[in-house]
Amino acid sequence: MVFPKPASESDLFNLNSNVAFPYARNSLPRYSMPESSMPKEAAYQNIHDELQLDANPKLNLASFVTTSMEEECNKLIMESINKNYVDMDEYPVTTELHNRCVNMIARLFNAKIGEDESAIGAGTVGSSEAIMLAGLAFKKKWQNKRKAEGKPYDKPNMVTGANVQVCWEKFARYFEVELREVKVSEGYYVMDPAKAVEMVDENTICVAAILGSTYNGEFEDVKLLNDLLLEKNKQTGWDTPIHVDAASGGFIAPFLYPELEWDFRLPLVKSINVSGHKYGLVYAGIGWVIWRTKEDLPEDLVFHINYLGADQPTFTLNFSKGSSQIIAQYYQLIRLGQEGYRSIMENCRENAKVLREGLEKTGCFNILSKDNGVPVVAFSLKDRSCHDEFKISRMLRRHGWIVPAYPMPPAAQHINVLRVVVRAEFSRILAERLVFDITNVLHELEKHPPKYNAKITNIVKEEKAMDDDNGVKMSALDAHREIIAQESNKRPKILAA
């Protein structure tokens, strides 16, 4: 006689999991580690289910970060996910791939490197770390020179536009450097090179230019900045250098605008950062910083560590970090080549054009981005008397789209902007669909205008004036705009995701 096999705990789990296993009936621990374990299947399923409430990364048009890679590259990432990059002696091939990336990117940026020479640069977790390293190099080099000349070296400053990404503010605050920001103005949303050079003095460690503003994707005029700064250096005897923050545009300009002079072709450009995880087409977690020459990276910032049996020169803020993104970057560089990158960037530009033209046909928007720049479409409402950009952003979420709304930098913060980042995975059909959904949102808003906006419209018609803190007369509409800007500024400054 055959007796039935007793049901094991795993059998019971499998049975319950097909319907509603016990761990689906209770809340997951949130703030304290649970006393007991749970089956791996239960842990996975609970977390997997909760993550379904996140947005679809492909429809996250707020982010510059790559969200899709080829399956072959995904396999390489998983095969190397357990490698710690800092263990260079144990993973010499990974180190070699890192060095190949540095050299390829440096030559892409027209660094003057001989055939038998190696470029000076480092892989980082992202452009934020890269900017910290570049800023430290400028500060240390300036301090060393001032010390040698017997001059004070305790009050360094740097000049940027008010449109810089928040990591520049972090660098200035963390490493005690005065940040001098050139204000933008309505219609001109990037740094004015002439005004930037006016702010330079003997304590300026560098001027930072942006190749692809976070706000509207526009390239700053690095060539004009270089020429004006050369003239000032000649007059004063200073040697103030330039850093180019090419986080977004570094993998775009060489392929779409090869004649544009913004890189190491300009003599005062001493370092450049770029995000591999943006238009470098790699998942989040990789950036690069490249120096013009070895002399531009002070030796006293480079650490030589004897770790696990090998001397390892390193200049990073992080120690341990994964190797996967470095390997993925090398895959993209050799897989796509210049031909592939050029084709992808051209496609991004064309899809941005489709989106821009579709928005213009509605007659409701002003386009604030430029034709030449990062494939970003930034736009604002022509008429905000009944609804604003933040309302449109919220309503687009119902269609699955994440389109951020935010105010422009100080001095132009009364202007609110919607911004769409056109990435490689943003197809033509998605661009057309987004225009369709935005048009439907506009029609919906026309049919059902918010009551509070109607009240504001009536107040504006009466032209009742208000006094601001400075005693300047302000219309009710201006006051309303200022309130919107103040509420928006309570959020952190826009990050280049």
Coordinates of C-alpha atoms in Angstrom, one line a residue:
M1 CA 0.0 0.0 0.0
V2 CA 1.3 3.4 -0.9
F3 CA 0.9 6.1 1.8
P4 CA 0.5 9.7 0.6
K5 CA 3.6 11.8 1.2
P6 CA 3.1 14.3 4.0
A7 CA 2.9 17.9 2.8
S8 CA 6.1 19.8 3.5
E9 CA 6.4 23.5 4.4
S10 CA 7.6 24.2 0.8
D11 CA 4.7 22.4 -0.7
L12 CA 2.3 24.4 1.4
F13 CA 4.0 27.6 0.4
N14 CA 3.7 26.6 -3.3
L15 CA 0.0 25.9 -2.9
N16 CA -0.7 29.1 -1.1
S17 CA 1.4 31.2 -3.5
N18 CA -0.9 30.1 -6.3
V19 CA -3.8 31.8 -4.6
A20 CA -2.8 34.1 -1.7
F21 CA 0.2 33.0 0.3
P22 CA 0.3 34.2 4.0
Y23 CA 2.9 36.9 3.4
A24 CA 0.5 38.6 1.0
R25 CA -2.1 39.0 3.8
N26 CA 0.0 41.2 6.1
S27 CA 1.9 44.4 5.7
L28 CA 5.6 44.2 5.0
P29 CA 8.1 45.5 7.6
R30 CA 8.9 49.2 6.9
Y31 CA 11.0 50.6 9.6
S32 CA 12.3 47.7 11.7
M33 CA 14.0 44.5 10.6
P34 CA 11.6 41.6 11.1
E35 CA 12.4 38.9 13.7
S36 CA 11.9 36.0 11.4
S37 CA 12.8 35.1 7.9
M38 CA 10.4 34.7 5.0
P39 CA 10.6 32.5 1.8
K40 CA 12.7 34.1 -1.0
E41 CA 9.7 33.8 -3.3
A42 CA 7.6 35.9 -0.9
A43 CA 10.2 38.5 -0.4
Y44 CA 10.6 38.9 -4.2
Q45 CA 6.9 38.9 -5.0
N46 CA 6.0 41.5 -2.3
I47 CA 8.8 43.9 -3.4
H48 CA 8.0 43.2 -7.1
D49 CA 4.4 44.1 -6.6
E50 CA 5.1 47.3 -4.7
L51 CA 7.5 48.4 -7.4
Q52 CA 4.7 48.2 -10.0
L53 CA 3.5 51.5 -8.5
D54 CA 6.6 53.2 -9.8
A55 CA 6.4 55.1 -13.1
N56 CA 7.4 53.4 -16.4
P57 CA 11.0 54.5 -16.9
K58 CA 10.6 54.9 -20.6
L59 CA 7.8 57.4 -20.0
N60 CA 9.9 59.4 -17.5
L61 CA 10.6 62.3 -19.7
A62 CA 12.1 64.3 -16.7
S63 CA 15.2 62.2 -16.7
F64 CA 18.3 62.3 -18.9
V65 CA 19.3 58.9 -17.7
T66 CA 19.4 55.9 -20.1
T67 CA 16.6 53.3 -19.4
S68 CA 17.2 50.7 -22.1
M69 CA 20.2 48.7 -23.3
E70 CA 20.7 45.8 -25.6
E71 CA 20.3 42.3 -24.1
E72 CA 24.0 41.4 -24.8
C73 CA 25.1 44.4 -22.7
N74 CA 22.6 43.5 -20.0
K75 CA 24.2 40.0 -19.9
L76 CA 27.7 41.6 -19.5
I77 CA 26.4 43.8 -16.6
M78 CA 25.0 40.8 -14.8
E79 CA 28.2 38.8 -15.4
S80 CA 30.3 41.5 -13.8
I81 CA 27.9 42.8 -11.1
N82 CA 29.9 41.1 -8.4
K83 CA 33.2 42.8 -9.3
N84 CA 34.5 45.6 -7.2
Y85 CA 36.3 48.0 -9.5
V86 CA 38.8 49.1 -6.9
D87 CA 40.4 45.7 -6.8
M88 CA 42.5 46.5 -9.9
D89 CA 45.1 43.8 -9.3
E90 CA 42.4 41.1 -9.1
Y91 CA 40.5 42.5 -12.1
P92 CA 43.1 43.8 -14.5
V93 CA 41.0 43.4 -17.6
T94 CA 38.3 45.6 -16.1
T95 CA 40.9 48.2 -15.3
E96 CA 42.1 48.0 -18.9
L97 CA 38.6 48.5 -20.2
H98 CA 38.3 51.6 -17.9
N99 CA 41.5 53.0 -19.3
R100 CA 40.3 52.4 -22.9
C101 CA 37.2 54.3 -22.2
V102 CA 39.2 57.3 -20.8
N103 CA 41.3 57.4 -23.9
M104 CA 38.5 57.0 -26.3
I105 CA 36.5 59.8 -24.7
A106 CA 39.6 62.1 -24.4
R107 CA 40.2 61.8 -28.1
L108 CA 36.5 62.3 -28.8
F109 CA 37.0 65.7 -27.0
N110 CA 40.1 66.5 -29.1
A111 CA 42.7 66.1 -26.4
K112 CA 46.2 66.3 -27.9
I113 CA 47.5 62.9 -27.1
G114 CA 50.2 61.1 -28.9
E115 CA 49.7 57.6 -30.3
D116 CA 51.8 56.1 -27.5
E117 CA 50.4 58.4 -24.8
S118 CA 47.6 57.8 -22.3
A119 CA 44.9 60.3 -21.5
I120 CA 44.4 61.6 -18.0
G121 CA 40.9 60.9 -16.6
A122 CA 38.8 58.8 -14.3
G123 CA 35.5 57.0 -14.3
T124 CA 33.1 58.2 -11.6
V125 CA 29.7 57.3 -10.3
G126 CA 28.2 60.2 -12.3
S127 CA 28.9 63.8 -13.3
S128 CA 28.4 65.0 -9.8
E129 CA 31.5 63.2 -8.6
A130 CA 33.3 64.2 -11.8
I131 CA 32.6 67.9 -11.1
M132 CA 33.8 67.5 -7.5
L133 CA 37.1 66.1 -8.7
A134 CA 37.5 68.7 -11.4
G135 CA 36.7 71.5 -8.9
L136 CA 39.2 70.1 -6.4
A137 CA 41.9 70.0 -9.0
F138 CA 41.3 73.7 -9.9
K139 CA 41.2 74.7 -6.2
K140 CA 44.4 72.9 -5.4
K141 CA 46.3 74.2 -8.4
W142 CA 45.2 77.8 -7.6
Q143 CA 46.2 77.4 -4.0
N144 CA 49.6 75.9 -4.9
K145 CA 50.3 78.9 -7.2
R146 CA 49.2 81.4 -4.6
K147 CA 51.4 79.8 -1.9
A148 CA 54.4 79.9 -4.2
E149 CA 53.8 83.6 -4.9
G150 CA 53.4 84.3 -1.2
K151 CA 49.8 85.5 -1.6
P152 CA 46.6 84.7 0.4
Y153 CA 44.9 81.5 -0.7
D154 CA 41.9 81.4 1.7
K155 CA 39.2 83.0 -0.5
P156 CA 38.8 81.0 -3.7
N157 CA 35.8 81.6 -6.0
M158 CA 34.4 80.2 -9.2
V159 CA 32.1 81.7 -11.8
T160 CA 29.1 79.9 -13.3
G161 CA 25.7 80.7 -14.7
A162 CA 22.7 80.7 -12.4
N163 CA 21.4 77.8 -14.5
V164 CA 24.0 75.3 -13.3
Q165 CA 23.1 71.9 -11.9
V166 CA 22.9 71.7 -8.1
C167 CA 26.1 69.7 -7.9
W168 CA 28.1 72.9 -8.5
E169 CA 26.4 74.5 -5.5
K170 CA 27.3 71.3 -3.5
F171 CA 30.9 71.6 -4.5
A172 CA 31.1 75.3 -3.5
R173 CA 29.5 74.6 -0.1
Y174 CA 31.3 71.4 0.7
F175 CA 34.8 72.6 -0.3
E176 CA 34.4 76.3 0.8
V177 CA 34.6 78.0 -2.6
E178 CA 32.5 81.2 -3.2
L179 CA 30.1 80.5 -6.1
R180 CA 29.5 83.6 -8.3
E181 CA 26.5 83.1 -10.5
V182 CA 25.7 85.1 -13.6
K183 CA 22.0 85.8 -13.6
V184 CA 19.9 84.7 -16.5
S185 CA 17.2 86.9 -18.0
E186 CA 13.9 86.4 -19.8
G187 CA 14.8 85.2 -23.3
Y188 CA 18.4 84.4 -22.4
Y189 CA 18.5 81.4 -20.1
V190 CA 22.2 80.5 -20.1
M191 CA 25.4 82.2 -18.8
D192 CA 26.4 85.4 -20.6
P193 CA 30.2 84.9 -21.3
A194 CA 30.9 88.7 -21.1
K195 CA 29.2 89.0 -17.7
A196 CA 31.0 85.9 -16.5
V197 CA 34.4 87.3 -17.4
E198 CA 33.5 90.6 -15.6
M199 CA 33.1 88.5 -12.4
V200 CA 36.6 86.9 -12.7
D201 CA 39.3 88.2 -10.3
E202 CA 42.6 86.9 -9.1
N203 CA 40.9 84.5 -6.7
T204 CA 38.8 82.8 -9.4
I205 CA 39.9 79.1 -9.7
C206 CA 37.9 78.5 -12.9
V207 CA 34.9 79.5 -15.0
A208 CA 32.4 76.7 -15.5
A209 CA 30.5 76.5 -18.8
I210 CA 27.6 74.2 -19.5
L211 CA 27.2 72.2 -22.7
G212 CA 23.6 71.5 -22.4
S213 CA 21.7 73.4 -19.7
T214 CA 19.5 71.4 -17.4
Y215 CA 16.7 73.9 -17.9
N216 CA 16.3 74.0 -21.7
G217 CA 19.2 72.0 -23.2
E218 CA 21.0 75.0 -24.6
F219 CA 24.7 75.0 -25.2
E220 CA 26.6 77.9 -23.7
D221 CA 29.1 79.7 -25.9
V222 CA 32.4 78.2 -24.7
K223 CA 34.3 79.6 -27.7
L224 CA 33.3 83.2 -26.9
L225 CA 34.1 82.6 -23.2
N226 CA 37.5 81.3 -24.1
D227 CA 38.3 84.3 -26.3
L228 CA 37.1 86.9 -23.7
L229 CA 39.0 85.1 -20.9
L230 CA 42.2 84.9 -23.0
E231 CA 42.0 88.7 -23.4
K232 CA 41.4 89.3 -19.7
N233 CA 44.2 86.9 -18.7
K234 CA 46.5 88.8 -21.1
Q235 CA 45.6 92.1 -19.5
T236 CA 45.9 91.0 -15.9
G237 CA 48.6 88.4 -16.0
W238 CA 46.2 85.8 -14.6
D239 CA 45.7 82.3 -16.1
T240 CA 42.0 81.7 -15.2
P241 CA 41.0 78.3 -16.8
I242 CA 37.7 76.9 -18.0
H243 CA 35.9 73.7 -17.1
V244 CA 33.2 72.4 -19.4
D245 CA 30.2 70.6 -17.7
A246 CA 29.3 68.4 -20.7
A247 CA 27.2 66.0 -18.6
S248 CA 24.4 66.1 -21.2
G249 CA 26.1 67.4 -24.4
G250 CA 29.4 65.6 -24.3
F251 CA 28.1 62.7 -26.3
I252 CA 26.0 64.9 -28.6
A253 CA 28.2 67.7 -29.8
P254 CA 30.9 65.6 -31.4
F255 CA 28.4 63.8 -33.5
L256 CA 25.8 66.4 -34.3
Y257 CA 28.0 69.6 -34.3
P258 CA 31.5 68.4 -35.0
E259 CA 32.6 71.9 -36.1
L260 CA 31.5 73.5 -32.8
E261 CA 34.5 74.5 -30.7
W262 CA 33.8 73.8 -27.1
D263 CA 36.4 71.2 -26.0
F264 CA 40.2 70.8 -25.8
R265 CA 40.6 72.6 -29.1
L266 CA 40.2 75.8 -26.9
P267 CA 43.4 76.5 -25.0
L268 CA 41.7 77.5 -21.7
V269 CA 39.6 74.4 -21.4
K270 CA 41.5 72.3 -18.9
S271 CA 38.9 69.6 -17.9
I272 CA 35.6 68.2 -19.1
N273 CA 33.0 66.0 -17.4
V274 CA 30.4 63.9 -19.2
S275 CA 27.7 61.5 -18.0
G276 CA 28.0 58.0 -19.5
H277 CA 24.6 57.3 -18.2
K278 CA 23.0 60.1 -20.2
Y279 CA 23.7 60.3 -23.9
G280 CA 26.6 57.9 -23.3
L281 CA 23.8 55.4 -23.4
V282 CA 24.6 53.4 -20.2
Y283 CA 22.4 52.8 -17.2
A284 CA 22.6 55.1 -14.2
G285 CA 25.9 55.1 -12.3
I286 CA 28.7 56.1 -14.6
G287 CA 30.4 59.5 -15.4
W288 CA 33.8 60.6 -16.7
V289 CA 36.2 63.4 -16.0
I290 CA 39.0 64.1 -18.5
W291 CA 41.9 66.5 -18.0
R292 CA 43.7 68.3 -20.8
T293 CA 47.2 67.3 -19.6
K294 CA 48.9 65.6 -16.6
E295 CA 49.9 69.0 -15.3
D296 CA 46.3 70.0 -14.9
L297 CA 45.7 67.3 -12.3
P298 CA 47.9 68.2 -9.2
E299 CA 49.9 65.2 -8.2
D300 CA 49.2 65.9 -4.5
L301 CA 45.5 65.0 -5.1
V302 CA 46.4 61.5 -6.5
F303 CA 46.6 58.7 -3.9
H304 CA 48.8 55.7 -4.3
I305 CA 47.3 52.9 -2.3
N306 CA 48.8 49.5 -1.7
Y307 CA 45.7 47.4 -1.5
L308 CA 45.5 43.7 -2.0
G309 CA 49.1 43.5 -3.4
A310 CA 49.3 46.3 -5.9
D311 CA 50.1 50.0 -6.1
Q312 CA 47.0 51.7 -7.3
P313 CA 47.0 55.5 -8.2
T314 CA 43.5 56.8 -7.6
F315 CA 41.7 60.1 -7.5
T316 CA 38.1 59.5 -6.6
L317 CA 35.6 60.4 -3.8
N318 CA 34.4 56.8 -3.7
F319 CA 36.4 53.8 -3.0
S320 CA 34.5 50.6 -3.7
K321 CA 32.1 50.7 -6.7
G322 CA 30.7 48.3 -9.2
S323 CA 32.4 47.4 -12.5
S324 CA 29.3 46.8 -14.5
Q325 CA 28.7 50.4 -15.8
I326 CA 32.3 50.7 -16.9
I327 CA 32.1 47.5 -18.9
A328 CA 28.7 48.6 -20.3
Q329 CA 30.3 51.9 -21.4
Y330 CA 33.1 50.1 -23.2
Y331 CA 30.5 47.9 -24.9
Q332 CA 28.6 50.9 -26.2
L333 CA 31.7 52.6 -27.5
I334 CA 32.9 49.6 -29.5
R335 CA 29.4 48.3 -30.4
L336 CA 28.1 51.6 -31.8
G337 CA 31.2 53.4 -32.8
Q338 CA 31.0 56.9 -34.1
E339 CA 28.6 55.8 -36.8
G340 CA 26.1 54.4 -34.3
Y341 CA 26.3 57.3 -31.9
R342 CA 25.8 59.7 -34.8
S343 CA 22.7 57.8 -36.0
I344 CA 21.2 57.7 -32.5
M345 CA 21.8 61.4 -31.8
E346 CA 20.4 62.4 -35.2
N347 CA 17.3 60.3 -34.5
C348 CA 16.9 62.0 -31.1
R349 CA 17.1 65.4 -32.8
E350 CA 14.5 64.5 -35.3
N351 CA 12.1 63.2 -32.7
A352 CA 12.6 66.4 -30.7
K353 CA 11.7 68.3 -33.8
V354 CA 8.5 66.3 -34.3
L355 CA 7.5 67.1 -30.7
R356 CA 8.4 70.8 -31.0
E357 CA 6.5 71.2 -34.2
G358 CA 3.5 69.4 -32.7
L359 CA 3.5 71.8 -29.7
E360 CA 3.8 74.8 -31.9
K361 CA 0.7 73.8 -33.9
T362 CA -1.4 73.9 -30.8
G363 CA -0.7 77.7 -30.6
C364 CA -0.6 77.5 -26.8
F365 CA 3.1 77.3 -26.1
N366 CA 6.3 79.3 -26.4
I367 CA 9.3 77.1 -27.1
L368 CA 12.2 78.0 -24.9
S369 CA 14.7 75.3 -26.1
K370 CA 17.0 75.8 -29.1
D371 CA 17.3 73.9 -32.3
N372 CA 21.0 73.4 -31.7
G373 CA 21.7 71.8 -28.3
V374 CA 20.7 68.7 -26.3
P375 CA 17.5 67.1 -27.8
V376 CA 15.3 68.7 -25.2
V377 CA 12.0 70.4 -25.7
A378 CA 11.3 73.1 -23.1
F379 CA 8.1 75.0 -23.4
S380 CA 5.8 77.4 -21.5
L381 CA 2.2 78.5 -21.8
K382 CA 1.5 81.7 -23.7
D383 CA -1.6 82.3 -21.5
R384 CA -1.6 81.3 -17.8
S385 CA -4.7 83.2 -16.8
C386 CA -6.8 80.0 -16.5
H387 CA -4.2 77.2 -15.8
D388 CA -0.5 76.8 -15.4
E389 CA 2.3 74.4 -16.4
F390 CA 2.1 72.6 -13.1
K391 CA -1.5 71.7 -13.8
I392 CA -0.6 70.3 -17.2
S393 CA 2.2 68.3 -15.7
R394 CA -0.1 66.7 -13.1
M395 CA -2.8 65.9 -15.7
L396 CA -0.2 64.2 -18.0
R397 CA 0.5 61.8 -15.2
R398 CA -2.9 60.4 -15.8
H399 CA -1.7 59.3 -19.2
G400 CA 1.5 57.8 -17.7
W401 CA 3.8 60.6 -18.8
I402 CA 6.2 62.3 -16.4
V403 CA 6.8 65.8 -17.7
P404 CA 8.3 68.0 -15.1
A405 CA 7.2 71.6 -14.5
Y406 CA 9.6 74.1 -12.8
P407 CA 10.5 77.8 -12.7
M408 CA 13.5 79.2 -14.5
P409 CA 16.5 80.3 -12.4
P410 CA 16.5 83.5 -10.4
A411 CA 15.8 86.7 -12.4
A412 CA 13.6 84.6 -14.7
Q413 CA 11.8 82.5 -12.1
H414 CA 8.5 84.1 -13.0
I415 CA 8.6 81.9 -16.1
N416 CA 7.5 78.3 -15.6
V417 CA 8.6 75.6 -18.0
L418 CA 7.6 72.1 -19.0
R419 CA 10.5 70.0 -20.3
V420 CA 10.7 66.8 -22.3
V421 CA 14.1 65.0 -22.6
V422 CA 14.2 63.1 -25.8
R423 CA 16.3 60.1 -25.1
A424 CA 17.5 57.3 -27.5
E425 CA 14.6 55.1 -26.4
F426 CA 12.0 57.8 -27.0
S427 CA 10.6 56.7 -30.4
R428 CA 8.7 58.7 -33.1
I429 CA 5.4 57.1 -32.2
L430 CA 5.9 58.1 -28.5
A431 CA 6.6 61.7 -29.6
E432 CA 3.5 61.8 -31.7
R433 CA 1.5 60.2 -28.9
L434 CA 2.7 62.8 -26.4
V435 CA 1.6 65.6 -28.6
F436 CA -1.8 63.9 -28.9
D437 CA -2.1 63.6 -25.1
I438 CA -1.0 67.2 -24.4
T439 CA -3.6 68.4 -26.9
N440 CA -6.3 66.4 -25.1
V441 CA -5.2 67.9 -21.8
L442 CA -5.4 71.4 -23.2
H443 CA -9.0 70.7 -24.5
E444 CA -10.0 69.3 -21.1
L445 CA -8.6 72.4 -19.3
E446 CA -10.5 74.6 -21.7
K447 CA -13.8 72.9 -20.8
H448 CA -13.2 72.8 -17.1
P449 CA -11.1 75.7 -15.9
P450 CA -10.3 75.8 -12.2
K451 CA -12.5 78.0 -10.1
Y452 CA -9.6 79.7 -8.3
N453 CA -8.0 80.7 -11.7
A454 CA -11.3 82.3 -12.7
K455 CA -11.2 84.4 -9.5
I456 CA -7.6 85.4 -10.2
T457 CA -8.6 86.5 -13.7
N458 CA -11.3 88.8 -12.3
I459 CA -8.8 90.3 -10.0
V460 CA -6.4 90.9 -12.8
K461 CA -9.1 92.7 -14.8
E462 CA -9.7 95.0 -11.9
E463 CA -5.9 95.7 -12.0
K464 CA -5.7 95.9 -8.3
A465 CA -2.1 96.5 -7.2
M466 CA -0.2 95.0 -4.4
D467 CA 3.1 96.0 -2.7
D468 CA 5.9 93.5 -2.5
D469 CA 8.6 93.4 0.1
N470 CA 10.6 96.1 -1.7
G471 CA 7.7 98.5 -2.0
V472 CA 7.4 97.9 -5.7
K473 CA 3.9 97.9 -7.2
M474 CA 2.9 94.5 -8.5
S475 CA -0.2 93.4 -10.4
A476 CA -2.3 90.6 -9.0
L477 CA -1.2 88.4 -11.9
D478 CA 2.5 89.1 -11.0
A479 CA 1.7 88.3 -7.4
H480 CA 0.1 85.0 -8.5
R481 CA 3.2 84.2 -10.6
E482 CA 5.5 85.0 -7.7
I483 CA 3.5 82.7 -5.4
I484 CA 3.8 79.9 -7.9
A485 CA 7.5 80.5 -8.2
Q486 CA 7.9 80.5 -4.4
E487 CA 6.0 77.3 -4.0
S488 CA 8.1 75.7 -6.7
N489 CA 11.3 76.9 -5.2
K490 CA 10.5 75.0 -2.0
R491 CA 11.4 71.9 -4.0
P492 CA 15.1 71.0 -4.5
K493 CA 16.8 72.7 -7.4
I494 CA 16.4 70.6 -10.6
L495 CA 18.8 67.7 -10.8
A496 CA 20.1 66.3 -13.9
A497 CA 18.8 62.8 -13.3

